[in-house]
Tab-separated table of C-alpha atoms and ligand atoms in Angstrom:
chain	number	residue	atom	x	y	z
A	131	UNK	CA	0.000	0.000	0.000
A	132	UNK	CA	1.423	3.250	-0.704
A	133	UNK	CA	0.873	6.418	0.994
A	134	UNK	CA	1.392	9.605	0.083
A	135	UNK	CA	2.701	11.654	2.884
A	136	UNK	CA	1.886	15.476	2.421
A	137	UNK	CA	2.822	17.747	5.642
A	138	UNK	CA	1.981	21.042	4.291
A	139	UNK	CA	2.791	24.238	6.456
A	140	UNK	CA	2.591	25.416	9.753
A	141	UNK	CA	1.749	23.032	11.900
A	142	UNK	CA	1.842	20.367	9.102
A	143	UNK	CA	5.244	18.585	9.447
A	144	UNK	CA	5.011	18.434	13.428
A	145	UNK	CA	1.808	16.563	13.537
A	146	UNK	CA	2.297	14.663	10.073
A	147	UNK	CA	5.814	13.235	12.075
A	148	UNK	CA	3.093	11.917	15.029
A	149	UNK	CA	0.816	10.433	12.788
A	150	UNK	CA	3.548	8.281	10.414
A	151	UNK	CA	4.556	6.958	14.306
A	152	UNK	CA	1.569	6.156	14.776
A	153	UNK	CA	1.296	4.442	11.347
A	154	UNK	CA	4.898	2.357	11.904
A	155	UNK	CA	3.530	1.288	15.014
A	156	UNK	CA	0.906	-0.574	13.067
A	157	UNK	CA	3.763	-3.463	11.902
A	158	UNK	CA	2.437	-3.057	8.100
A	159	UNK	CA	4.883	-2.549	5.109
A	160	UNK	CA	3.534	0.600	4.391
A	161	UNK	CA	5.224	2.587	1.083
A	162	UNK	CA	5.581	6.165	2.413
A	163	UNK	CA	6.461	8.847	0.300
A	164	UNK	CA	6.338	12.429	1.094
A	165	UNK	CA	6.099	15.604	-0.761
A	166	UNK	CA	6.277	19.589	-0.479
A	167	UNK	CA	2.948	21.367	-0.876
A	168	UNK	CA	1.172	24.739	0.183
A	169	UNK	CA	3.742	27.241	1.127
A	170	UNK	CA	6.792	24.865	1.284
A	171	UNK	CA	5.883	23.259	-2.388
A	172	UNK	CA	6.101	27.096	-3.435
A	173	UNK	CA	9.392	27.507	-1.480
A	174	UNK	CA	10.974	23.951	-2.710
A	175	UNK	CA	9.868	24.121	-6.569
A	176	UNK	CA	8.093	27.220	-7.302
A	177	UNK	CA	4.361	25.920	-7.075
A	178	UNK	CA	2.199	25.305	-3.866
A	179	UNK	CA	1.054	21.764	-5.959
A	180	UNK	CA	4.678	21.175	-7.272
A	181	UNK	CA	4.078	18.333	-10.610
A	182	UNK	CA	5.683	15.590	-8.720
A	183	UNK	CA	3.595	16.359	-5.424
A	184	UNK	CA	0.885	15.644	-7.891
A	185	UNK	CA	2.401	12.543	-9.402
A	186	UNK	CA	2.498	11.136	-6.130
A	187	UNK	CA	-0.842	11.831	-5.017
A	188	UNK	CA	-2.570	10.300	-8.209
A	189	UNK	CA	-0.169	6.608	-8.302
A	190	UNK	CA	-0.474	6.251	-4.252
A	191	UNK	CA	-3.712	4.062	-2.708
A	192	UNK	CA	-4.226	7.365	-0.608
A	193	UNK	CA	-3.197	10.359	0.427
A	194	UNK	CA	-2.307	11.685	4.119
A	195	UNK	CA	-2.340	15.539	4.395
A	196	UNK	CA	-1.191	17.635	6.819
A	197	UNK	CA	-2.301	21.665	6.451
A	198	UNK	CA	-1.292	24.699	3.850
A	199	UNK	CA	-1.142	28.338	4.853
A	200	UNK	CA	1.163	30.834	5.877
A	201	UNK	CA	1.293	34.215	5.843
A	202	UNK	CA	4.480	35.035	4.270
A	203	UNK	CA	2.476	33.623	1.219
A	204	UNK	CA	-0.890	35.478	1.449
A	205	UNK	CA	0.290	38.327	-0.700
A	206	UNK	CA	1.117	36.223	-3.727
A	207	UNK	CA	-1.026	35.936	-6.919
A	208	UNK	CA	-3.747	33.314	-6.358
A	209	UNK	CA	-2.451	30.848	-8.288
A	210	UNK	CA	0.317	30.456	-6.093
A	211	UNK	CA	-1.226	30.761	-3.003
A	212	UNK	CA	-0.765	27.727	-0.592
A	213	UNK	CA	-4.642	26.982	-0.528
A	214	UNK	CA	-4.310	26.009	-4.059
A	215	UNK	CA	-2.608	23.056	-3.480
A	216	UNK	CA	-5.514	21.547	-1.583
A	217	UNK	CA	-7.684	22.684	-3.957
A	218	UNK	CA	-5.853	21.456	-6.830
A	219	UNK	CA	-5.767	18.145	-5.347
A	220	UNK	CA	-9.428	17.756	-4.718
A	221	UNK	CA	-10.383	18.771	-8.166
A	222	UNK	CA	-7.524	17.099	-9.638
A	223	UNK	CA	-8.028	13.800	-7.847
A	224	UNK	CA	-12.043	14.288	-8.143
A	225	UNK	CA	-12.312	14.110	-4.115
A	226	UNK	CA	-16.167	15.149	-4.308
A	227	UNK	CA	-17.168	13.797	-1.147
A	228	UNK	CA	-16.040	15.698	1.808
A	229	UNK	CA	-16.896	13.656	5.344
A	230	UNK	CA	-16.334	15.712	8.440
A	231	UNK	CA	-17.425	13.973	11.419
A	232	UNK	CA	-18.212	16.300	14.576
A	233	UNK	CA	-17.744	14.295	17.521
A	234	UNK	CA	-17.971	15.204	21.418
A	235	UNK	CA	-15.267	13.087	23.122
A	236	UNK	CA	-17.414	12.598	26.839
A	237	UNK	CA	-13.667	13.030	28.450
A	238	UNK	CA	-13.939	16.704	26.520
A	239	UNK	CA	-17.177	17.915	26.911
A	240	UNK	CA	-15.994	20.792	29.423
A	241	UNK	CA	-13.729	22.325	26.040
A	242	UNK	CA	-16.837	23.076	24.613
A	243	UNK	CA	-18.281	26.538	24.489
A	244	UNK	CA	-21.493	25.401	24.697
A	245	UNK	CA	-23.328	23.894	27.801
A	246	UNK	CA	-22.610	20.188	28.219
A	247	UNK	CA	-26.332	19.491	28.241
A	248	UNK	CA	-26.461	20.735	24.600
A	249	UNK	CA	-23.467	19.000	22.662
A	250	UNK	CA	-22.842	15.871	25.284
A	251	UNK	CA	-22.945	12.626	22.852
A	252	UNK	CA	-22.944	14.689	19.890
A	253	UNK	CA	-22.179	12.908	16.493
A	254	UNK	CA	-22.943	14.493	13.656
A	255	UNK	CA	-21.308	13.934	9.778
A	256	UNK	CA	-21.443	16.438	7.769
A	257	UNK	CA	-21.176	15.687	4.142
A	258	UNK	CA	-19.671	18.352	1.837
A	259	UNK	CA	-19.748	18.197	-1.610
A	260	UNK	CA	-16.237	19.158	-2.600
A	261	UNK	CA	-15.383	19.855	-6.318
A	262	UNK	CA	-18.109	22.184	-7.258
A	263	UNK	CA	-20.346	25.323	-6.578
A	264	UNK	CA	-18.735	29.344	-6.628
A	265	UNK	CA	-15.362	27.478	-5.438
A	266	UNK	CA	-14.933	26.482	-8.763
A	267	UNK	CA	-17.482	27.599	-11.208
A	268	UNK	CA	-16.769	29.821	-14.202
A	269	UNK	CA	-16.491	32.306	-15.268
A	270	UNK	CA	-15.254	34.484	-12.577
A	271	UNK	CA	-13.297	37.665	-11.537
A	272	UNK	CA	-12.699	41.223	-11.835
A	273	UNK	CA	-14.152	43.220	-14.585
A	274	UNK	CA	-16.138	46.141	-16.050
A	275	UNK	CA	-19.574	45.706	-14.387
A	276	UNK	CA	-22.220	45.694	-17.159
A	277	UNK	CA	-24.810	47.169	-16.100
A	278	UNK	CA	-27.367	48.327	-13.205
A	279	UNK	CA	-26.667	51.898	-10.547
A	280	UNK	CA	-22.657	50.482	-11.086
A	281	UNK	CA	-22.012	50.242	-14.298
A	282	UNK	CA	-18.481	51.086	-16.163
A	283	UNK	CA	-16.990	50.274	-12.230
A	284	UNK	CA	-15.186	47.784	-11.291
A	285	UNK	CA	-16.878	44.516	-10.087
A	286	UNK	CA	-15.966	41.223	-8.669
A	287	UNK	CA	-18.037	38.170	-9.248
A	288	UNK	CA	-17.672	34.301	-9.180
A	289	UNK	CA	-19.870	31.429	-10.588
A	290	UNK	CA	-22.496	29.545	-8.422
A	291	UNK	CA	-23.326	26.236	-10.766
A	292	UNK	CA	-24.133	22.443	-9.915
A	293	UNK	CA	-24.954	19.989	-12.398
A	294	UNK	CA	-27.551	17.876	-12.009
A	295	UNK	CA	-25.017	14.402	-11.767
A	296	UNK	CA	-22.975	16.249	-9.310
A	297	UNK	CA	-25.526	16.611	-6.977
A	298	UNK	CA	-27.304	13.054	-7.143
A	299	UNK	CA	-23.815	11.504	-6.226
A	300	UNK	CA	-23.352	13.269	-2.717
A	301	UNK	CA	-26.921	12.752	-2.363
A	302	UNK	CA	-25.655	9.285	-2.953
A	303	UNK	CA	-23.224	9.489	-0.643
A	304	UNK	CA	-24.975	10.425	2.051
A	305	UNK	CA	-28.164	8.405	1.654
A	306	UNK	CA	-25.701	5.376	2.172
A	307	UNK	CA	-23.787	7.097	4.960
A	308	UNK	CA	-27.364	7.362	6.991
A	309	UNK	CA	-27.874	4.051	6.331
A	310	UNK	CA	-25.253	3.271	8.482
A	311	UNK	CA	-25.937	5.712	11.510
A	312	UNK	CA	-29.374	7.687	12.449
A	313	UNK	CA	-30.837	7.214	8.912
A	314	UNK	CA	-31.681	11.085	8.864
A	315	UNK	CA	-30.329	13.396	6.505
A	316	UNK	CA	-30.836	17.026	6.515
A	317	UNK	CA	-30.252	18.921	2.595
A	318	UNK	CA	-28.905	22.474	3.503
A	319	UNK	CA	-29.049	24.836	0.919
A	320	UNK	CA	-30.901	28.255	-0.195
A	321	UNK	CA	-33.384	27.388	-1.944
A	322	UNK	CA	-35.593	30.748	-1.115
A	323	UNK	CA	-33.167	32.810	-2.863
A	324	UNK	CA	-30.676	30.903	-5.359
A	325	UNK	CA	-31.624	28.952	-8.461
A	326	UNK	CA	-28.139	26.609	-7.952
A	327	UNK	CA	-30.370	25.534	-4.351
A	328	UNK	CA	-33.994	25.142	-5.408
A	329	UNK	CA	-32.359	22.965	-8.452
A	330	UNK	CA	-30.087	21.157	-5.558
A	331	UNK	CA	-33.468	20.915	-3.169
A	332	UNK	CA	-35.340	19.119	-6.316
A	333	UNK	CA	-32.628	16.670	-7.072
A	334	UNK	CA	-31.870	15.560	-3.917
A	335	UNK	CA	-35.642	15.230	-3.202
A	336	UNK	CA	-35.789	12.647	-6.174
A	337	UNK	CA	-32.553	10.304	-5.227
A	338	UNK	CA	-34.401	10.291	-1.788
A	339	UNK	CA	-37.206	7.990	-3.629
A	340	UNK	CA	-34.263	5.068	-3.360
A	341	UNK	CA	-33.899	5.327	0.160
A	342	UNK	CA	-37.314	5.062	1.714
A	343	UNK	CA	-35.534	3.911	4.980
A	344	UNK	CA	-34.149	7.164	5.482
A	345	UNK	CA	-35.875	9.970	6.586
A	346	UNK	CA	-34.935	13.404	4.774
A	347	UNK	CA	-35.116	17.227	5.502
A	348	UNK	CA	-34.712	20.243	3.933
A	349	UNK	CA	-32.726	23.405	6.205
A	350	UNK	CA	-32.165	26.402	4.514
A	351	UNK	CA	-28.578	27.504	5.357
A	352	UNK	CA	-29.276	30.275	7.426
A	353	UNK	CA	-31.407	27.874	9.550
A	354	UNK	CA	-28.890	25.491	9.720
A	355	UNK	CA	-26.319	27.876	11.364
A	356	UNK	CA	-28.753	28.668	14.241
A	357	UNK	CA	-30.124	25.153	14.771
A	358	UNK	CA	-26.649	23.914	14.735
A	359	UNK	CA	-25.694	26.064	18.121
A	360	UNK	CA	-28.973	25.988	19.265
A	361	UNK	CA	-29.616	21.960	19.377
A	362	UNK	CA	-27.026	20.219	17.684
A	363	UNK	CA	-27.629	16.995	18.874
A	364	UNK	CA	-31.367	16.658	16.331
A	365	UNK	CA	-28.979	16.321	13.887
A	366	UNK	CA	-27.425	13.069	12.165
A	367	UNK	CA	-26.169	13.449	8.179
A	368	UNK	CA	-25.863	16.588	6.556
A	369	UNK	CA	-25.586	17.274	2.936
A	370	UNK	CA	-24.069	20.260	1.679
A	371	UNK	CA	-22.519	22.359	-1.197
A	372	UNK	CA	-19.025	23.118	-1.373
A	373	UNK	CA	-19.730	26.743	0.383
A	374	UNK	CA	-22.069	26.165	2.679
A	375	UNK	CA	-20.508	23.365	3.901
A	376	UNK	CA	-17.260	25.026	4.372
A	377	UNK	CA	-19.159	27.184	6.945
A	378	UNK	CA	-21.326	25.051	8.510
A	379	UNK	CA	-18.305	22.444	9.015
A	380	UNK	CA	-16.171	24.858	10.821
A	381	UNK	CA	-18.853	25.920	13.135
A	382	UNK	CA	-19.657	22.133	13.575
A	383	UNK	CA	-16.126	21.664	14.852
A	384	UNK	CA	-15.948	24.344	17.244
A	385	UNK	CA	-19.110	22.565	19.029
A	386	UNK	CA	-16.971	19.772	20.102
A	387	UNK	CA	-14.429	21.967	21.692
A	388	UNK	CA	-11.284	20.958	19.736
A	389	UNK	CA	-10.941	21.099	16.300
A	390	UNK	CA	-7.676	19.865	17.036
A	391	UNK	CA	-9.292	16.594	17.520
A	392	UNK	CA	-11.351	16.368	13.983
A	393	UNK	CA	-10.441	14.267	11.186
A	394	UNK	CA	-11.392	14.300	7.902
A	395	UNK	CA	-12.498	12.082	4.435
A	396	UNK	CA	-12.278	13.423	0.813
A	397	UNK	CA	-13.595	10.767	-1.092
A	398	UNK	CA	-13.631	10.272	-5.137
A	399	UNK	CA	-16.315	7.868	-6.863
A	400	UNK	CA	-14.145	4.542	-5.752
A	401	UNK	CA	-13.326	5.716	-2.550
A	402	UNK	CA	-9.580	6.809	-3.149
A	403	UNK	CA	-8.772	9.399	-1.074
A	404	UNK	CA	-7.255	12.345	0.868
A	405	UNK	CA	-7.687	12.282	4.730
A	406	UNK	CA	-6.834	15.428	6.890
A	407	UNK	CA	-7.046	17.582	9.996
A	408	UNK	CA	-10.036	19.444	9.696
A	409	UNK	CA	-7.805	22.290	11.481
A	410	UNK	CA	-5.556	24.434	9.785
A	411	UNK	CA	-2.114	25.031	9.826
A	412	UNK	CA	-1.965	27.507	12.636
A	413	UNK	CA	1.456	29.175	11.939
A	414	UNK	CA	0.925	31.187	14.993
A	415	UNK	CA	1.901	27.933	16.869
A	416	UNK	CA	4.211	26.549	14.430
A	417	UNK	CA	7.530	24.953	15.625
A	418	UNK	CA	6.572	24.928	19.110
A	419	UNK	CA	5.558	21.495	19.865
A	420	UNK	CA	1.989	22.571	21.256
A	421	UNK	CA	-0.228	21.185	18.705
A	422	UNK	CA	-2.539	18.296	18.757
A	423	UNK	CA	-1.270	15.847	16.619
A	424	UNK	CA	-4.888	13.955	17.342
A	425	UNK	CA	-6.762	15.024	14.237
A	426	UNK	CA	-4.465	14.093	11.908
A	427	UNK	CA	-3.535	10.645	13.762
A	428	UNK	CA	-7.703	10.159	13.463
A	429	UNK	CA	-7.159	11.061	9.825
A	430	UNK	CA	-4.887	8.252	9.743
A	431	UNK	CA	-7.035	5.772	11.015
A	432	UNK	CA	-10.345	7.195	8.408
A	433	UNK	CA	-7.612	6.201	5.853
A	434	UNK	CA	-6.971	2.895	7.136
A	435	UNK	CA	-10.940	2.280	6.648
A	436	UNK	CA	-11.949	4.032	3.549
A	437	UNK	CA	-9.221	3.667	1.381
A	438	UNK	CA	-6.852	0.469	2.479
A	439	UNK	CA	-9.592	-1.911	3.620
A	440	UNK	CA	-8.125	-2.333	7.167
A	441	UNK	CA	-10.803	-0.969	9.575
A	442	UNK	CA	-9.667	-3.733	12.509
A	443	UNK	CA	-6.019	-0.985	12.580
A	444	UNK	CA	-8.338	1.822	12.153
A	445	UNK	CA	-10.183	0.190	15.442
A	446	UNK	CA	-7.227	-0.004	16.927
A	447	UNK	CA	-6.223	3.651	16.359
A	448	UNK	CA	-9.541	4.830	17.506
A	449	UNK	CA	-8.834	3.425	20.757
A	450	UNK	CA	-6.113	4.269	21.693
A	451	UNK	CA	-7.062	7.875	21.207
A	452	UNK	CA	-9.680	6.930	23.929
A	453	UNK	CA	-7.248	5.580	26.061
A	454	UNK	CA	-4.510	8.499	25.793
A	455	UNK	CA	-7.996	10.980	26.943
A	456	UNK	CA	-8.884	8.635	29.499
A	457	UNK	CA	-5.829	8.786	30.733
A	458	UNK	CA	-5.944	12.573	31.304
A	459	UNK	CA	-3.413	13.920	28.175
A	460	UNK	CA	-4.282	17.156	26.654
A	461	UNK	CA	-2.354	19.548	24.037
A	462	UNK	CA	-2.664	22.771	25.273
A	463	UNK	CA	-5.669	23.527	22.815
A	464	UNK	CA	-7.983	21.027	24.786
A	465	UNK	CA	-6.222	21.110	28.379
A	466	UNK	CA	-8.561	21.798	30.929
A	467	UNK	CA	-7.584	22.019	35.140
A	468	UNK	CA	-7.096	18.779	36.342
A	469	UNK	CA	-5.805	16.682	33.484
A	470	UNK	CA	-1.767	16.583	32.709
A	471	UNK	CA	-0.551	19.022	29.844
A	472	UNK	CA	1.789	17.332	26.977
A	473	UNK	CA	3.446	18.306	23.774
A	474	UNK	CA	3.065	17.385	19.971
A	475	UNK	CA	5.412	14.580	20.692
A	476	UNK	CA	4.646	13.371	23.984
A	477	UNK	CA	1.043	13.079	22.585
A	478	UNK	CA	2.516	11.192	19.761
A	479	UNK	CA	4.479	8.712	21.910
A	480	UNK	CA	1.197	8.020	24.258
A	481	UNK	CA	-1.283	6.624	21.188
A	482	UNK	CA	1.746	4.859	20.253
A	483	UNK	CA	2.236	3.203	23.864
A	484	UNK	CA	-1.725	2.734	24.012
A	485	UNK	CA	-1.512	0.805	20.753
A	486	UNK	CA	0.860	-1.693	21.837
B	45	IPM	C1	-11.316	23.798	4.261
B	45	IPM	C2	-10.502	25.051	4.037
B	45	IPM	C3	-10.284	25.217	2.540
B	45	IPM	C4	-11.633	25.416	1.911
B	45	IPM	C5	-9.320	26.364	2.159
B	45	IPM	C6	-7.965	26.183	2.828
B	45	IPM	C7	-9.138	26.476	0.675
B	45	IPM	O1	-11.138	26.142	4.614
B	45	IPM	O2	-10.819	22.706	3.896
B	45	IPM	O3	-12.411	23.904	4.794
B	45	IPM	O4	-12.150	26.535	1.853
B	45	IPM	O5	-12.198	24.421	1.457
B	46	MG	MG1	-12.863	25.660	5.717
């Protein structure tokens, strides 16, 4: 099996280092390879998706990423920008199914900053769909705006577009997904305002005939935000678009507390895929040793089950998270009075201890 290793910026390498550990530790003859991208693909080769980062992504079984972003970076034409490495690889590799599982750890329910009546037991997947929508419809930019009380200014504008087989397979997707938790899905979109949404609302409405044992709702997005922090716990699957469910995921996360403890599936059609932190790469923190290397070790393990058919080592992962929580270690990001602060590392050599 053979991995493609992609630390990233920031944060990236330190927690990428815990997670291969963590991956040795397993006993397999994994083939891992690693490669620059984001800000250090720019800084090694020119490009934040460098041709042979690519190459490597596309020939391995998966792909393990760590985080892109840094500042020093932000003032760069787009192009070369460090976000367009992951977005390069999504479209690229065709990852259209994003899976970003919100979980409240019960050892962590006090990191949350809502009451622990509200998000205690919470699991919730949100389902993003990934390659489409204004992230990557055309046209867009910057040009002479046509008409209207502007006209002959300056305007910005992007594309919002979703065709109609785009949006039956993450329907797809998570149709089968409730099938395998809460059978509910709630459809968020904006369908009161945008023709894209109404057209998504109709479509999803129809693959719902092939899954009568799930039940299915529509939210509109605005909805969604509020019912999200107001009682999380009603919901179990939700399907998104590629906007929205950037949002929605982010606020998701922050429920449980620790983002630093989120993992992360982007899935093509025959389940090939890129697994990350759903965190970013905090460069404020960089080189430190403070960061949870738990999200991306959990990223690990989502690997081990979607894409290399070994969910008994994914188990085993899993676990031993458990274990290192139960047995009171916290980064600083989730350490709470009481429980025994550790670094990047030390966090790395626990789950490694737990799993053996
Ligand atoms: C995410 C991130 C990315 C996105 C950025 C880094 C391009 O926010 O994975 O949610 O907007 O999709
Ligand atoms: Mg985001």
């Amino acid at each position: 099996m053979k991995i493609a290793i992609l630390p990233g910026d920031g944060i990236g390498p330190e927690i990428m280092a815990q997670a291969v550990r963590v991956l040795d530790a397993l006993g397999e003859p994994f083939d891992m390879e690693s490669a620059e991208v984001g800000g250090a693909g720019y800084a090694a080769h020119g490009h934040p998706l460098p041709p042979a980062t690519l190459a490597l992504a596309k020939q391995a079984d998966a792909v393990l990423f760590g985080a892109v972003g840094d500042y020093r970076y932000d003032t760069l034409e787009r192009a070369l920008r460090p976000e367009q490495a992951i977005l390069g690889l999504r479209k690229e590799l065709g990852l259209f199914a994003n899976l970003r599982p919100a979980i409240l750890y019960p050892e962590l329910a006090g990191a949350s900053t809502l009451k622990p009546e509200v998000v205690s037991g919470l699991d919730i997947l949100i389902i993003r769909e990934l390659t489409g929508d204004i992230y990557f419809g055309k046209p867009r930019g910057v040009r002479e705006c046509p008409d209207g009380p502007f006209k002959g200014q300056r305007e910005g504008f992007d594309t919002m577009r979703y065709a109609e087989g785009e949006i039956r397979r993450i329907a797809h997707v998570a149709f089968q997904a409730a099938q395998k938790r809460g059978r509910r899905v709630t459809s968020v979109d904006k369908a009161n305002v945008l023709e894209t949404f109404q057209f998504w609302r109709d479509i999803v409405t129809d693959v719902h005939r092939e899954y009568p044992d799930v039940e299915l709702e529509h939210m509109y997005v605005d909805n969604a935000a509020m019912q999200l922090v107001r009682a999380p716990k009603k919901f179990d699957v939700i399907v998104t678009g590629n906007m929205f469910g950037d949002i929605l995921s982010d606020a998701a996360a922050m429920l449980t507390g620790s983002i630093g403890m989120l993992p992360s599936a982007s899935l093509d059609a025959s389940n090939k895929g890129l697994y990350e932190p759903s965190h970013g790469s905090a460069p404020d923190i960089a080189g430190q040793g403070i960061a949870n290397p738990l999200a991306t070790i959990l990223s690990a393990a989502m690997m081990l089950r979607y894409s290399l058919g070994m969910p008994g080592h994914a188990g085993r992962i899993e676990a031993a998270v458990k274990s290192v929580l139960q047995q009171g270690l916290r980064t600083a990001d989730i350490f709470e009075d009481g429980t025994q602060r550790v670094s990047t590392q030390q966090m790395g050599d626990a789950v490694v201890r737990a799993l053996a």
